[in-house]
Amino acid sequence: FIQAEKITKDINPEYGSIQKLHSRDSDLLVLCEDKCLKVLAHKDALYNADGNMNLTATANVLGQSIPFVGDYGISSNPESFANFGFRSYFTDKRRGAVLRLSRDGLTNIAYKGMRDWFSDNMKQPISIMGNYDEKKDNYNISLIGSSTNTLSFTELTGGWTSFKSFIP
């Protein structure tokens, strides 16, 4: 690397540390402890450099960082992340939230009938594992701790369909 060139991207430190990076739709999804952002990648950006009518073009590898609406992050559980198609799923343990990031933004899917259960049970587990079962179109989340629970969410019914007796 050439040291004179700026090859890093600064993210607001108020968002906490970066826990997960994921490529999505030719952009970069950045999941911090307390915020989720989209970073434009490999795009030419036009901006007004000094306030007048002159525009400057840049082809930075990483461009503008755009936060998603909502005060959610991935806490410190990147292992809860799962991706399928244009949807990503993950948890925010600090807020008792299970999140779906889709083209329409962030949605707390814990609110689909399991809000109280997740807010009560997400405080205790040591680890929160997530995966996507393509055969059954389920996002499986396993809360592993003194007691282990695995739950499944499906888009087909728009809700939580089952508790499982195993860790996928």
Coordinates of C-alpha atoms in Angstrom, one line a residue:
F1 CA 0.0 0.0 0.0
I2 CA 1.1 3.6 -0.6
Q3 CA 1.1 5.2 2.8
A4 CA 0.2 8.7 1.4
E5 CA -3.2 7.4 0.1
K6 CA -6.1 7.2 2.5
I7 CA -7.2 3.6 2.4
T8 CA -9.4 3.4 5.5
K9 CA -13.0 4.4 6.1
D10 CA -13.9 6.1 9.4
I11 CA -17.2 5.2 11.0
N12 CA -18.7 7.3 13.8
P13 CA -17.2 5.9 17.1
E14 CA -20.5 6.5 18.8
Y15 CA -21.8 3.4 16.9
G16 CA -19.4 1.1 18.8
S17 CA -17.0 -1.3 17.2
I18 CA -17.6 -2.9 13.8
Q19 CA -18.8 -6.5 14.4
K20 CA -19.8 -7.7 10.9
L21 CA -19.1 -6.7 7.3
H22 CA -21.2 -8.1 4.5
S23 CA -21.3 -7.4 0.7
R24 CA -24.8 -6.7 -0.5
D25 CA -26.1 -5.3 -3.8
S26 CA -22.6 -4.0 -4.7
D27 CA -22.4 -2.1 -1.4
L28 CA -21.0 -3.0 1.9
L29 CA -23.2 -3.6 4.9
V30 CA -21.5 -2.5 8.1
L31 CA -23.0 -3.8 11.4
C32 CA -21.7 -2.0 14.4
E33 CA -22.7 -2.6 18.1
D34 CA -25.3 0.2 18.1
K35 CA -26.0 1.0 14.4
C36 CA -26.3 -0.5 11.0
L37 CA -24.9 1.3 8.0
K38 CA -24.7 0.9 4.2
V39 CA -21.3 2.0 2.7
L40 CA -21.3 2.8 -1.0
A41 CA -18.6 0.8 -2.7
H42 CA -16.9 1.3 -6.1
K43 CA -19.2 4.2 -7.0
D44 CA -18.3 7.5 -8.6
A45 CA -19.7 10.2 -6.4
L46 CA -20.2 13.9 -7.4
Y47 CA -20.0 16.4 -4.6
N48 CA -19.6 20.1 -4.2
A49 CA -16.0 20.5 -2.9
D50 CA -16.1 24.1 -1.6
G51 CA -19.7 25.4 -1.8
N52 CA -19.7 26.8 -5.3
M53 CA -20.9 25.4 -8.6
N54 CA -17.8 23.4 -9.3
L55 CA -18.3 19.7 -8.8
T56 CA -15.6 17.2 -8.1
A57 CA -15.8 13.5 -8.9
T58 CA -14.2 10.8 -6.9
A59 CA -13.9 7.0 -7.4
N60 CA -13.1 6.1 -3.8
V61 CA -13.3 2.4 -3.2
L62 CA -15.5 3.1 -0.1
G63 CA -17.7 6.1 -0.3
Q64 CA -20.5 7.6 1.8
S65 CA -21.8 5.7 4.8
I66 CA -25.6 5.8 5.1
P67 CA -27.2 4.7 8.4
F68 CA -30.4 2.7 8.3
V69 CA -33.4 4.2 10.1
G70 CA -33.7 2.8 13.6
D71 CA -31.5 2.6 16.7
Y72 CA -30.4 -1.0 16.3
G73 CA -27.0 -2.7 15.9
I74 CA -25.7 -6.3 16.2
S75 CA -24.4 -5.8 19.8
S76 CA -21.5 -8.2 20.1
N77 CA -23.2 -11.2 18.5
P78 CA -22.0 -11.3 14.8
E79 CA -22.6 -15.1 15.0
S80 CA -26.4 -14.4 14.9
F81 CA -26.1 -13.0 11.3
A82 CA -27.6 -15.0 8.5
N83 CA -28.2 -14.0 4.9
F84 CA -30.5 -15.3 2.2
G85 CA -31.3 -13.5 -1.1
F86 CA -31.9 -9.9 -0.4
R87 CA -32.7 -10.4 3.3
S88 CA -30.3 -10.4 6.2
Y89 CA -31.2 -11.5 9.8
F90 CA -29.4 -10.8 13.0
T91 CA -30.0 -9.9 16.7
D92 CA -29.4 -6.9 18.9
K93 CA -29.0 -8.5 22.3
R94 CA -28.8 -5.2 24.2
R95 CA -32.3 -4.2 22.9
G96 CA -33.9 -7.6 22.9
A97 CA -34.5 -7.4 19.2
V98 CA -34.4 -9.8 16.3
L99 CA -33.9 -7.9 13.1
R100 CA -34.5 -8.4 9.4
L101 CA -32.7 -6.0 7.0
S102 CA -34.4 -6.0 3.6
R103 CA -34.9 -3.6 0.8
D104 CA -37.4 -1.7 2.8
G105 CA -35.0 -1.2 5.7
L106 CA -34.8 -2.6 9.2
T107 CA -37.7 -4.5 10.8
N108 CA -37.8 -5.8 14.3
I109 CA -39.3 -9.3 13.7
A110 CA -39.4 -10.0 17.4
Y111 CA -42.5 -7.7 17.4
K112 CA -44.3 -10.4 15.3
G113 CA -45.7 -12.1 18.4
M114 CA -42.5 -12.7 20.4
R115 CA -41.5 -9.3 21.7
D116 CA -41.9 -10.0 25.4
W117 CA -40.3 -13.5 25.1
F118 CA -37.1 -12.1 23.4
S119 CA -36.8 -9.1 25.7
D120 CA -36.9 -11.5 28.7
N121 CA -34.8 -14.3 27.3
M122 CA -32.1 -12.5 25.3
K123 CA -30.4 -11.1 28.4
Q124 CA -29.1 -14.4 29.7
P125 CA -27.5 -16.4 26.8
I126 CA -23.8 -16.6 26.4
S127 CA -24.1 -16.9 22.6
I128 CA -26.7 -16.3 20.0
M129 CA -26.3 -18.4 16.8
G130 CA -28.2 -17.7 13.7
N131 CA -28.6 -19.6 10.4
Y132 CA -30.9 -19.8 7.4
D133 CA -32.5 -23.1 6.4
E134 CA -33.1 -22.7 2.6
K135 CA -35.1 -25.9 2.4
K136 CA -37.7 -24.7 4.8
D137 CA -37.2 -20.9 4.3
N138 CA -36.6 -20.4 8.0
Y139 CA -34.3 -18.1 10.0
N140 CA -33.2 -20.2 13.0
I141 CA -32.0 -18.5 16.1
S142 CA -30.4 -20.4 18.9
L143 CA -30.0 -18.8 22.3
I144 CA -27.3 -20.8 24.0
G145 CA -26.7 -20.4 27.7
S146 CA -27.8 -22.1 30.9
S147 CA -30.9 -23.2 28.9
T148 CA -30.8 -23.5 25.2
N149 CA -33.7 -22.4 22.9
T150 CA -34.0 -22.6 19.1
L151 CA -36.8 -20.7 17.4
S152 CA -37.7 -20.4 13.7
F153 CA -39.0 -17.4 11.8
T154 CA -40.5 -17.7 8.3
E155 CA -41.5 -15.1 5.8
L156 CA -44.2 -17.4 4.4
T157 CA -46.4 -16.8 7.5
G158 CA -44.7 -13.6 8.7
G159 CA -44.0 -15.0 12.1
W160 CA -42.4 -17.4 14.5
T161 CA -43.5 -20.9 13.6
S162 CA -41.7 -23.2 16.1
F163 CA -39.5 -23.9 19.0
K164 CA -37.0 -26.7 18.2
S165 CA -35.4 -29.2 20.5
F166 CA -32.0 -29.1 18.8
I167 CA -29.3 -26.6 17.8
P168 CA -29.1 -26.5 14.0

